[in-house]
């Protein structure tokens, strides 16, 4: 991916995501990316950090965290004008989006994948509160007699910077109620089980709610078409397919068709329905769920005001959407059960560029990608080392070497010299360079001489790198693509303060010890 200025917006998750941070930063440095690190400190700050980074002209905003962090970054990009691309490094509980598009769950491998990703325009969902309806005060009715309507309805002006956009999906009902009661410290500690604990506590209190579903361009009016009316227990508005990481609640959804897919789980026998809801909340199965499916670019839904909302798996509070006067009017309503909210959902066609792995199979796209890979494996495969014979590394190239690998009997002289001058690197993964042809980057670790502590490095190999096998024969850059994770190679070259090694020479197979 061709980026010059990158913002890595990170949710530290009680320090868990800091562990691999140096690996990621060294890889981005090796790719030539100027990377700003933005770390969330307080709730809601992620959106602010992403918005300001986009305004500063960053080419790529990377959400390092879960789907909630990604949602904040998407909203920040949209509020800044959507002139920057958005990518993800998974570091959350579920990481649904990463699973949807095939980004590895390991942060280092995800960063390698991101280097060779392709930015593609996708649809973004938007949710707004269109209006409120609540019973008028009884004293007002008495004063105005029959001239006063039983219910008052007022249009709502959304807060300018409410978190109203979503990449994955939105939900009304049980999932929002459950996610709103998930303890973050517990989630960081035990992961998805925290959702199960919250579900066990909240499900007994949940009940079906009346729902009106309309095909409407803006709110519900005389031009709107009623699609469905009845009692529901859950509504999923999908821009993509996966729900709770392993299920397709909206299996026909496409991310570039300009439409939202709606799944309404209808009310049935309470015990059976709750078992079904619990099943998909706990990542098991969505079989036998009674549901209705709809599609549209503009969808309005009228529900009771107590029904909760979530976007991209994170509960949102109604007060975050309403201005103070609207909140006050709703709070003064005498009967909360009769107060209703009309939510309006829009599909914004191709509103934001999002980074996809170069290997993505286009499942979510109606229009298949025609992008060509400039630095694919076949291009690297043909790039051979320019050295037919070994040469000593440049003077001073060993000044920063940490712990030279052990020499073995019978080692060819040129390999022996590399073992003496170089450093051992344990490979974690390899990726083509995002912009330079016949160049690749390897993520790895190397031990410090004095302590043996493993430190992260990013090794850059290009056409000038003299690559040898353990028998001293020159080989190609393409061979590096086949080096398995955990393999040890020897690298000769300077390491800078960011942990980047410009490889002058490398031995990709360590000699087998003589017996």
Short mmCIF file of C-alpha atoms in Angstrom, two decimals:
data_model
loop_
_atom_site.label_atom_id
_atom_site.label_comp_id
_atom_site.label_asym_id
_atom_site.label_seq_id
_atom_site.Cartn_x
_atom_site.Cartn_y
_atom_site.Cartn_z
CA UNK A 1 0.00 0.00 0.00
CA UNK A 2 1.49 3.30 -1.07
CA UNK A 3 1.42 5.50 2.00
CA UNK A 4 3.75 8.26 3.10
CA UNK A 5 2.19 9.49 6.32
CA UNK A 6 0.46 7.01 8.61
CA UNK A 7 -1.34 7.35 11.95
CA UNK A 8 -1.42 4.25 14.16
CA UNK A 9 -4.38 4.85 16.50
CA UNK A 10 -4.08 2.37 19.36
CA UNK A 11 -6.28 1.16 22.18
CA UNK A 12 -3.66 -0.11 24.67
CA UNK A 13 -6.18 -2.51 26.30
CA UNK A 14 -4.57 -2.31 29.73
CA UNK A 15 -1.13 -2.67 28.14
CA UNK A 16 -1.85 -5.83 26.15
CA UNK A 17 -1.39 -4.16 22.77
CA UNK A 18 1.88 -2.53 23.78
CA UNK A 19 3.70 -5.89 23.67
CA UNK A 20 3.98 -6.02 19.87
CA UNK A 21 4.15 -2.27 19.27
CA UNK A 22 7.91 -2.15 18.59
CA UNK A 23 7.59 -4.91 15.98
CA UNK A 24 4.88 -2.94 14.16
CA UNK A 25 6.74 0.36 14.28
CA UNK A 26 9.96 -1.19 12.96
CA UNK A 27 8.07 -2.76 10.04
CA UNK A 28 6.43 0.53 9.12
CA UNK A 29 9.80 2.28 9.33
CA UNK A 30 11.31 -0.36 7.04
CA UNK A 31 8.51 0.33 4.56
CA UNK A 32 9.39 4.01 4.55
CA UNK A 33 6.18 5.03 6.31
CA UNK A 34 6.31 8.13 8.49
CA UNK A 35 4.23 6.85 11.38
CA UNK A 36 2.53 8.87 14.11
CA UNK A 37 1.55 6.88 17.19
CA UNK A 38 -1.74 8.00 18.76
CA UNK A 39 -2.64 6.21 22.01
CA UNK A 40 -6.12 6.33 23.51
CA UNK A 41 -6.10 7.45 27.13
CA UNK A 42 -9.77 8.14 27.90
CA UNK A 43 -13.12 6.96 26.53
CA UNK A 44 -14.06 8.57 23.22
CA UNK A 45 -10.58 9.92 22.56
CA UNK A 46 -9.96 7.46 19.71
CA UNK A 47 -12.42 9.30 17.47
CA UNK A 48 -10.75 12.62 18.23
CA UNK A 49 -7.28 11.24 17.54
CA UNK A 50 -8.36 9.74 14.22
CA UNK A 51 -10.20 12.87 13.12
CA UNK A 52 -7.28 15.17 13.86
CA UNK A 53 -4.79 12.81 12.20
CA UNK A 54 -6.93 12.77 9.06
CA UNK A 55 -7.10 16.56 9.09
CA UNK A 56 -3.29 16.68 9.30
CA UNK A 57 -3.12 14.87 5.98
CA UNK A 58 -2.34 11.26 6.96
CA UNK A 59 -2.67 8.89 4.01
CA UNK A 60 -3.67 5.94 6.19
CA UNK A 61 -5.37 5.64 9.57
CA UNK A 62 -4.68 2.29 11.21
CA UNK A 63 -6.95 1.12 14.02
CA UNK A 64 -4.94 -1.05 16.41
CA UNK A 65 -7.56 -2.58 18.66
CA UNK A 66 -10.94 -4.27 18.38
CA UNK A 67 -13.99 -3.53 16.26
CA UNK A 68 -14.96 -0.72 18.62
CA UNK A 69 -11.60 0.99 18.03
CA UNK A 70 -12.06 0.52 14.28
CA UNK A 71 -15.53 2.10 14.50
CA UNK A 72 -14.12 5.18 16.24
CA UNK A 73 -11.42 5.49 13.56
CA UNK A 74 -14.00 5.15 10.77
CA UNK A 75 -16.09 7.87 12.40
CA UNK A 76 -13.03 10.08 12.79
CA UNK A 77 -12.18 9.65 9.11
CA UNK A 78 -15.76 10.39 8.04
CA UNK A 79 -15.96 13.49 10.21
CA UNK A 80 -12.70 14.75 8.69
CA UNK A 81 -14.05 14.34 5.17
CA UNK A 82 -13.10 10.72 4.35
CA UNK A 83 -10.02 11.75 2.37
CA UNK A 84 -7.83 9.11 4.00
CA UNK A 85 -7.85 5.30 3.94
CA UNK A 86 -8.50 3.12 6.99
CA UNK A 87 -6.73 -0.13 7.90
CA UNK A 88 -6.78 -2.47 10.88
CA UNK A 89 -4.39 -4.37 13.10
CA UNK A 90 -6.54 -6.64 15.28
CA UNK A 91 -6.04 -6.19 19.00
CA UNK A 92 -9.49 -6.66 20.48
CA UNK A 93 -11.80 -9.37 21.77
CA UNK A 94 -13.65 -10.49 18.64
CA UNK A 95 -11.93 -8.70 15.69
CA UNK A 96 -14.87 -9.42 13.41
CA UNK A 97 -13.73 -7.16 10.56
CA UNK A 98 -10.25 -8.71 10.50
CA UNK A 99 -11.85 -12.17 10.30
CA UNK A 100 -14.22 -11.00 7.57
CA UNK A 101 -11.43 -9.92 5.20
CA UNK A 102 -8.70 -12.39 6.17
CA UNK A 103 -6.34 -10.21 8.21
CA UNK A 104 -4.23 -12.45 10.51
CA UNK A 105 -5.14 -12.20 14.18
CA UNK A 106 -1.46 -11.82 15.13
CA UNK A 107 -0.52 -8.09 15.17
CA UNK A 108 2.91 -8.61 13.56
CA UNK A 109 1.51 -10.72 10.72
CA UNK A 110 -1.33 -8.24 10.33
CA UNK A 111 1.18 -5.41 9.97
CA UNK A 112 3.02 -7.40 7.27
CA UNK A 113 -0.29 -7.95 5.49
CA UNK A 114 -1.07 -4.26 5.72
CA UNK A 115 2.17 -3.37 3.92
CA UNK A 116 0.92 -5.17 0.82
CA UNK A 117 -2.75 -4.24 1.16
CA UNK A 118 -4.94 -2.51 -1.42
CA UNK A 119 -7.16 0.48 -0.58
CA UNK A 120 -10.66 0.02 -2.00
CA UNK A 121 -13.77 2.22 -1.68
CA UNK A 122 -16.59 0.67 0.34
CA UNK A 123 -20.07 1.59 1.51
CA UNK A 124 -20.44 3.00 5.01
CA UNK A 125 -23.60 2.74 7.09
CA UNK A 126 -25.00 5.77 8.88
CA UNK A 127 -27.57 5.90 11.69
CA UNK A 128 -29.46 8.97 12.86
CA UNK A 129 -32.29 9.67 15.29
CA UNK A 130 -34.98 11.13 13.04
CA UNK A 131 -37.66 11.97 15.60
CA UNK A 132 -39.07 11.31 19.07
CA UNK A 133 -42.68 10.59 19.99
CA UNK A 134 -43.86 10.66 23.59
CA UNK A 135 -47.14 11.04 25.52
CA UNK A 136 -47.97 14.63 26.24
CA UNK A 137 -48.27 15.77 29.83
CA UNK A 138 -51.76 15.00 31.29
CA UNK A 139 -52.15 18.58 32.55
CA UNK A 140 -51.54 19.86 29.03
CA UNK A 141 -54.25 17.56 27.71
CA UNK A 142 -56.73 18.79 30.27
CA UNK A 143 -55.91 22.41 29.51
CA UNK A 144 -56.32 21.99 25.76
CA UNK A 145 -59.02 19.31 25.89
CA UNK A 146 -59.42 17.27 22.73
CA UNK A 147 -57.34 19.71 20.66
CA UNK A 148 -54.16 18.39 22.21
CA UNK A 149 -52.88 15.18 20.55
CA UNK A 150 -52.35 12.16 22.75
CA UNK A 151 -48.73 11.96 21.61
CA UNK A 152 -46.28 14.70 20.78
CA UNK A 153 -43.77 14.25 18.00
CA UNK A 154 -40.69 16.33 17.43
CA UNK A 155 -37.89 16.27 14.92
CA UNK A 156 -34.44 15.69 16.32
CA UNK A 157 -31.18 17.41 15.46
CA UNK A 158 -28.30 15.02 15.92
CA UNK A 159 -25.15 16.09 17.69
CA UNK A 160 -22.60 17.18 15.13
CA UNK A 161 -19.98 14.70 16.25
CA UNK A 162 -22.05 11.72 17.33
CA UNK A 163 -20.61 8.29 16.48
CA UNK A 164 -23.14 7.61 13.75
CA UNK A 165 -21.19 5.69 11.07
CA UNK A 166 -20.56 1.96 10.97
CA UNK A 167 -18.51 -0.33 8.76
CA UNK A 168 -19.86 -3.70 9.86
CA UNK A 169 -23.35 -3.51 11.29
CA UNK A 170 -25.72 -1.93 13.78
CA UNK A 171 -28.11 -3.71 16.10
CA UNK A 172 -31.25 -2.94 18.08
CA UNK A 173 -32.34 -5.11 20.99
CA UNK A 174 -30.69 -7.86 22.95
CA UNK A 175 -27.16 -7.62 21.58
CA UNK A 176 -26.97 -3.91 22.41
CA UNK A 177 -28.31 -4.52 25.92
CA UNK A 178 -25.75 -7.25 26.51
CA UNK A 179 -22.79 -5.35 25.03
CA UNK A 180 -23.72 -2.31 27.08
CA UNK A 181 -23.15 -4.31 30.26
CA UNK A 182 -19.89 -6.04 29.35
CA UNK A 183 -17.19 -5.08 31.82
CA UNK A 184 -14.11 -3.81 29.95
CA UNK A 185 -11.62 -5.00 32.60
CA UNK A 186 -13.28 -8.42 32.52
CA UNK A 187 -13.26 -8.41 28.69
CA UNK A 188 -9.55 -7.59 28.65
CA UNK A 189 -8.90 -10.39 31.12
CA UNK A 190 -11.05 -13.28 29.84
CA UNK A 191 -12.04 -12.18 26.32
CA UNK A 192 -15.31 -13.48 24.77
CA UNK A 193 -16.34 -15.15 28.03
CA UNK A 194 -17.07 -11.67 29.36
CA UNK A 195 -19.89 -11.43 26.80
CA UNK A 196 -21.28 -14.72 28.07
CA UNK A 197 -21.30 -13.44 31.64
CA UNK A 198 -23.12 -10.29 30.60
CA UNK A 199 -25.61 -12.31 28.52
CA UNK A 200 -26.42 -14.61 31.44
CA UNK A 201 -27.21 -11.55 33.54
CA UNK A 202 -29.11 -9.46 31.00
CA UNK A 203 -31.10 -11.97 28.93
CA UNK A 204 -33.75 -12.74 31.57
CA UNK A 205 -34.67 -9.03 31.68
CA UNK A 206 -35.07 -8.70 27.91
CA UNK A 207 -38.47 -8.77 26.25
CA UNK A 208 -39.88 -8.38 22.73
CA UNK A 209 -40.60 -4.91 21.43
CA UNK A 210 -42.93 -3.45 18.79
CA UNK A 211 -41.13 -2.60 15.58
CA UNK A 212 -42.16 -0.72 12.45
CA UNK A 213 -39.78 -1.09 9.51
CA UNK A 214 -40.06 1.38 6.64
CA UNK A 215 -38.37 1.98 3.33
CA UNK A 216 -37.87 5.72 3.64
CA UNK A 217 -35.47 8.31 2.27
CA UNK A 218 -35.48 10.39 5.45
CA UNK A 219 -37.57 9.43 8.47
CA UNK A 220 -41.13 8.17 8.13
CA UNK A 221 -43.59 10.21 6.08
CA UNK A 222 -46.44 9.73 3.64
CA UNK A 223 -44.03 8.71 0.88
CA UNK A 224 -42.55 5.91 2.96
CA UNK A 225 -43.37 2.25 2.40
CA UNK A 226 -44.09 0.01 5.37
CA UNK A 227 -42.02 -3.17 5.01
CA UNK A 228 -42.86 -4.97 8.24
CA UNK A 229 -44.69 -4.44 11.51
CA UNK A 230 -44.78 -6.71 14.53
CA UNK A 231 -42.88 -7.77 17.61
CA UNK A 232 -39.15 -8.38 17.44
CA UNK A 233 -36.42 -9.41 19.84
CA UNK A 234 -33.44 -8.36 17.76
CA UNK A 235 -32.68 -6.38 14.61
CA UNK A 236 -29.35 -6.51 12.75
CA UNK A 237 -28.61 -3.90 10.07
CA UNK A 238 -25.69 -5.35 8.14
CA UNK A 239 -23.24 -3.63 5.83
CA UNK A 240 -21.14 -6.82 5.87
CA UNK A 241 -21.89 -10.47 6.65
CA UNK A 242 -20.21 -11.70 9.81
CA UNK A 243 -21.91 -11.34 13.17
CA UNK A 244 -20.26 -12.43 16.42
CA UNK A 245 -17.26 -13.48 14.27
CA UNK A 246 -18.52 -16.89 13.15
CA UNK A 247 -22.04 -16.33 11.79
CA UNK A 248 -23.60 -14.66 8.77
CA UNK A 249 -26.70 -12.89 10.05
CA UNK A 250 -26.91 -10.98 6.75
CA UNK A 251 -25.44 -13.61 4.39
CA UNK A 252 -26.22 -11.76 1.15
CA UNK A 253 -24.67 -8.43 2.15
CA UNK A 254 -22.20 -6.75 -0.20
CA UNK A 255 -20.01 -3.82 0.74
CA UNK A 256 -20.21 -1.96 -2.57
CA UNK A 257 -23.84 -2.38 -3.66
CA UNK A 258 -25.18 0.77 -1.98
CA UNK A 259 -27.61 -1.25 0.17
CA UNK A 260 -28.04 -2.31 3.79
CA UNK A 261 -29.28 -5.79 4.67
CA UNK A 262 -31.71 -6.09 7.57
CA UNK A 263 -32.39 -9.21 9.65
CA UNK A 264 -35.33 -9.06 12.05
CA UNK A 265 -35.44 -11.85 14.62
CA UNK A 266 -39.14 -12.13 15.34
CA UNK A 267 -40.74 -12.76 18.68
CA UNK A 268 -41.71 -16.33 19.42
CA UNK A 269 -41.78 -18.59 22.43
CA UNK A 270 -39.66 -16.68 25.01
CA UNK A 271 -37.61 -19.63 26.20
CA UNK A 272 -36.86 -20.88 22.69
CA UNK A 273 -36.04 -17.41 21.40
CA UNK A 274 -33.73 -16.64 24.31
CA UNK A 275 -31.94 -19.92 23.71
CA UNK A 276 -31.44 -18.90 20.10
CA UNK A 277 -30.20 -15.43 21.04
CA UNK A 278 -27.86 -16.85 23.65
CA UNK A 279 -26.56 -19.31 21.08
CA UNK A 280 -25.38 -16.68 18.63
CA UNK A 281 -24.18 -14.28 21.33
CA UNK A 282 -21.91 -17.03 22.65
CA UNK A 283 -20.53 -17.70 19.13
CA UNK A 284 -22.13 -21.08 18.65
CA UNK A 285 -24.90 -21.20 16.08
CA UNK A 286 -27.70 -19.21 14.47
CA UNK A 287 -29.66 -22.22 13.24
CA UNK A 288 -33.43 -22.29 13.66
CA UNK A 289 -33.65 -18.56 14.39
CA UNK A 290 -36.98 -17.26 13.06
CA UNK A 291 -36.16 -14.18 11.02
CA UNK A 292 -37.33 -11.81 8.30
CA UNK A 293 -34.89 -10.30 5.79
CA UNK A 294 -35.04 -6.95 3.98
CA UNK A 295 -32.78 -4.78 1.86
CA UNK A 296 -32.66 -1.08 1.13
CA UNK A 297 -30.50 2.01 0.75
CA UNK A 298 -32.62 3.98 3.23
CA UNK A 299 -34.35 2.22 6.12
CA UNK A 300 -36.30 3.74 9.03
CA UNK A 301 -37.28 1.89 12.20
CA UNK A 302 -39.65 2.98 14.95
CA UNK A 303 -39.06 1.31 18.32
CA UNK A 304 -39.73 2.08 21.99
CA UNK A 305 -37.21 4.49 23.50
CA UNK A 306 -35.94 1.83 25.93
CA UNK A 307 -34.66 -0.41 23.11
CA UNK A 308 -30.88 -0.09 23.04
CA UNK A 309 -28.61 0.40 20.02
CA UNK A 310 -25.12 -0.85 19.15
CA UNK A 311 -22.82 -0.01 16.24
CA UNK A 312 -20.02 -2.34 15.16
CA UNK A 313 -20.45 -4.39 18.34
CA UNK A 314 -20.27 -1.49 20.82
CA UNK A 315 -23.29 -0.14 22.68
CA UNK A 316 -24.02 3.55 22.16
CA UNK A 317 -25.94 5.77 24.53
CA UNK A 318 -28.97 7.66 23.34
CA UNK A 319 -27.77 10.79 25.11
CA UNK A 320 -24.71 10.78 22.83
CA UNK A 321 -27.07 11.31 19.87
CA UNK A 322 -29.54 13.80 21.34
CA UNK A 323 -29.14 17.44 22.15
CA UNK A 324 -29.97 18.59 25.68
CA UNK A 325 -33.47 19.86 24.80
CA UNK A 326 -34.42 16.53 23.19
CA UNK A 327 -33.12 14.57 26.16
CA UNK A 328 -35.07 16.78 28.54
CA UNK A 329 -38.31 16.33 26.57
CA UNK A 330 -37.90 12.57 26.57
CA UNK A 331 -37.14 12.45 30.29
CA UNK A 332 -40.26 14.48 31.09
CA UNK A 333 -42.53 12.04 29.30
CA UNK A 334 -44.92 10.45 31.78
CA UNK A 335 -44.98 6.99 30.24
CA UNK A 336 -41.62 5.68 29.06
CA UNK A 337 -43.28 2.57 27.62
CA UNK A 338 -45.18 4.71 25.09
CA UNK A 339 -42.24 6.87 24.08
CA UNK A 340 -40.79 5.89 20.71
CA UNK A 341 -37.70 6.71 18.68
CA UNK A 342 -37.39 6.61 14.92
CA UNK A 343 -33.93 5.61 13.77
CA UNK A 344 -32.96 6.20 10.17
CA UNK A 345 -30.26 4.12 8.48
CA UNK A 346 -28.55 5.06 5.21
CA UNK A 347 -26.02 3.27 3.04
CA UNK A 348 -23.41 5.79 1.90
CA UNK A 349 -22.09 4.36 -1.39
CA UNK A 350 -18.30 3.97 -1.56
CA UNK A 351 -17.84 6.67 1.03
CA UNK A 352 -14.50 5.52 2.48
CA UNK A 353 -11.37 3.72 1.28
CA UNK A 354 -10.47 0.68 3.39
CA UNK A 355 -7.32 -1.47 3.24
CA UNK A 356 -7.83 -5.08 2.11
CA UNK A 357 -5.16 -7.81 1.96
CA UNK A 358 -3.82 -8.28 -1.57
CA UNK A 359 -4.93 -11.91 -1.32
CA UNK A 360 -8.57 -11.07 -0.44
CA UNK A 361 -11.04 -13.09 -2.52
CA UNK A 362 -13.58 -10.25 -3.07
CA UNK A 363 -16.43 -12.10 -1.32
CA UNK A 364 -18.00 -8.86 -0.08
CA UNK A 365 -17.74 -7.07 -3.41
CA UNK A 366 -20.32 -6.94 -6.16
CA UNK A 367 -17.70 -5.56 -8.53
CA UNK A 368 -14.57 -7.67 -8.53
CA UNK A 369 -11.21 -5.95 -8.08
CA UNK A 370 -9.23 -5.17 -11.21
CA UNK A 371 -6.20 -3.92 -9.27
CA UNK A 372 -2.91 -5.44 -10.32
CA UNK A 373 -0.27 -6.41 -7.80
CA UNK A 374 3.02 -4.71 -8.63
CA UNK A 375 5.06 -6.61 -6.08
CA UNK A 376 3.62 -10.10 -6.05
CA UNK A 377 5.57 -13.22 -5.25
CA UNK A 378 6.26 -14.05 -8.88
CA UNK A 379 8.04 -10.72 -9.28
CA UNK A 380 10.26 -11.40 -6.32
CA UNK A 381 10.86 -14.99 -7.35
CA UNK A 382 12.86 -13.92 -10.38
CA UNK A 383 15.06 -11.46 -8.54
CA UNK A 384 18.40 -13.14 -7.99
CA UNK A 385 21.27 -11.92 -5.89
CA UNK A 386 23.79 -9.95 -7.90
CA UNK A 387 26.72 -11.69 -6.21
CA UNK A 388 28.06 -14.82 -7.85
CA UNK A 389 30.67 -15.15 -5.15
CA UNK A 390 30.68 -13.98 -1.58
CA UNK A 391 32.12 -10.64 -0.62
CA UNK A 392 32.97 -9.27 2.77
CA UNK A 393 30.43 -6.80 4.17
CA UNK A 394 31.24 -3.12 4.16
CA UNK A 395 33.53 -1.84 6.84
CA UNK A 396 31.58 -0.91 9.97
CA UNK A 397 28.58 -3.04 9.05
CA UNK A 398 29.21 -5.30 12.06
CA UNK A 399 29.52 -2.53 14.61
CA UNK A 400 25.97 -3.09 15.84
CA UNK A 401 25.86 -6.87 15.66
CA UNK A 402 24.58 -8.39 18.87
CA UNK A 403 25.22 -12.10 19.06
CA UNK A 404 26.96 -13.90 16.16
CA UNK A 405 25.66 -17.39 15.41
CA UNK A 406 27.79 -20.42 16.21
CA UNK A 407 30.26 -21.58 13.57
CA UNK A 408 30.30 -25.23 12.55
CA UNK A 409 32.96 -27.45 11.05
CA UNK A 410 32.88 -27.80 7.28
CA UNK A 411 31.19 -24.44 6.73
CA UNK A 412 32.03 -22.81 3.35
CA UNK A 413 34.33 -19.78 3.81
CA UNK A 414 31.83 -17.21 2.55
CA UNK A 415 29.13 -18.57 4.85
CA UNK A 416 31.62 -18.73 7.72
CA UNK A 417 32.39 -15.06 7.22
CA UNK A 418 28.69 -14.16 7.27
CA UNK A 419 28.20 -16.19 10.46
CA UNK A 420 31.08 -14.32 12.04
CA UNK A 421 30.01 -10.85 11.00
CA UNK A 422 26.23 -11.19 11.05
CA UNK A 423 23.44 -11.64 13.54
CA UNK A 424 20.94 -14.45 13.95
CA UNK A 425 17.35 -13.47 13.15
CA UNK A 426 14.32 -15.64 13.90
CA UNK A 427 11.76 -15.03 11.17
CA UNK A 428 8.13 -14.21 12.04
CA UNK A 429 6.94 -13.41 8.53
CA UNK A 430 7.90 -11.89 5.17
CA UNK A 431 6.09 -9.37 2.94
CA UNK A 432 6.89 -7.62 -0.34
CA UNK A 433 7.85 -3.98 0.11
CA UNK A 434 4.79 -1.76 -0.46
CA UNK A 435 6.45 0.52 -3.03
CA UNK A 436 9.88 -0.82 -4.05
CA UNK A 437 10.13 -3.54 -6.66
CA UNK A 438 12.33 -6.59 -6.03
CA UNK A 439 12.39 -5.75 -2.33
CA UNK A 440 10.87 -7.51 0.66
CA UNK A 441 10.67 -6.98 4.40
CA UNK A 442 10.99 -9.66 7.07
CA UNK A 443 9.74 -9.30 10.63
CA UNK A 444 11.83 -11.10 13.21
CA UNK A 445 13.68 -11.10 16.49
CA UNK A 446 17.39 -11.06 17.29
CA UNK A 447 19.08 -11.68 20.66
CA UNK A 448 21.14 -9.08 22.46
CA UNK A 449 24.75 -10.10 23.09
CA UNK A 450 24.89 -9.32 26.80
CA UNK A 451 21.45 -10.41 27.98
CA UNK A 452 20.16 -12.75 25.28
CA UNK A 453 16.91 -10.77 25.32
CA UNK A 454 14.98 -11.07 22.06
CA UNK A 455 14.42 -7.69 20.41
CA UNK A 456 12.23 -6.95 17.37
CA UNK A 457 13.80 -6.17 13.99
CA UNK A 458 12.60 -5.55 10.46
CA UNK A 459 15.03 -6.71 7.77
CA UNK A 460 14.97 -5.15 4.30
CA UNK A 461 16.21 -7.35 1.43
CA UNK A 462 16.65 -5.96 -2.07
CA UNK A 463 18.51 -6.70 -5.31
CA UNK A 464 21.79 -5.68 -3.73
CA UNK A 465 21.47 -8.20 -0.89
CA UNK A 466 23.80 -11.16 -1.35
CA UNK A 467 21.73 -14.14 -0.30
CA UNK A 468 23.42 -17.51 0.24
CA UNK A 469 22.32 -20.98 1.18
CA UNK A 470 24.13 -22.89 3.91
CA UNK A 471 26.28 -24.50 1.20
CA UNK A 472 27.48 -21.11 -0.01
CA UNK A 473 25.42 -21.03 -3.20
CA UNK A 474 23.72 -17.73 -4.19
CA UNK A 475 19.92 -17.79 -4.24
CA UNK A 476 17.03 -15.45 -5.01
CA UNK A 477 14.82 -13.14 -3.01
CA UNK A 478 11.95 -15.48 -3.82
CA UNK A 479 13.52 -18.09 -1.55
CA UNK A 480 12.81 -15.80 1.38
CA UNK A 481 9.10 -16.10 0.69
CA UNK A 482 9.35 -19.80 1.49
CA UNK A 483 11.23 -19.39 4.76
CA UNK A 484 8.87 -20.80 7.41
CA UNK A 485 7.90 -18.97 10.57
CA UNK A 486 10.41 -19.70 13.33
CA UNK A 487 13.29 -20.36 10.91
CA UNK A 488 16.66 -18.79 11.72
CA UNK A 489 18.65 -16.83 9.16
CA UNK A 490 21.88 -14.87 9.45
CA UNK A 491 21.87 -11.23 8.38
CA UNK A 492 24.83 -8.91 7.83
CA UNK A 493 23.97 -5.22 7.87
CA UNK A 494 23.52 -2.17 10.02
CA UNK A 495 20.60 -1.89 12.39
CA UNK A 496 19.25 1.58 13.04
CA UNK A 497 17.62 2.86 16.21
CA UNK A 498 14.18 1.86 14.93
CA UNK A 499 15.24 -1.77 14.62
CA UNK A 500 15.53 -1.77 10.82
CA UNK A 501 18.36 -3.78 9.25
CA UNK A 502 19.40 -3.02 5.66
CA UNK A 503 20.63 -6.47 4.71
CA UNK A 504 23.94 -6.54 2.79
CA UNK A 505 24.30 -10.29 3.03
CA UNK A 506 22.19 -13.15 4.36
CA UNK A 507 22.41 -16.89 4.91
CA UNK A 508 18.92 -18.34 4.80
CA UNK A 509 19.76 -21.80 6.16
CA UNK A 510 21.96 -22.44 9.14
CA UNK A 511 24.49 -25.27 8.63
CA UNK A 512 23.65 -28.62 10.17
CA UNK A 513 26.09 -29.32 13.05
CA UNK A 514 28.73 -31.94 12.26
CA UNK A 515 28.32 -35.24 14.10
#
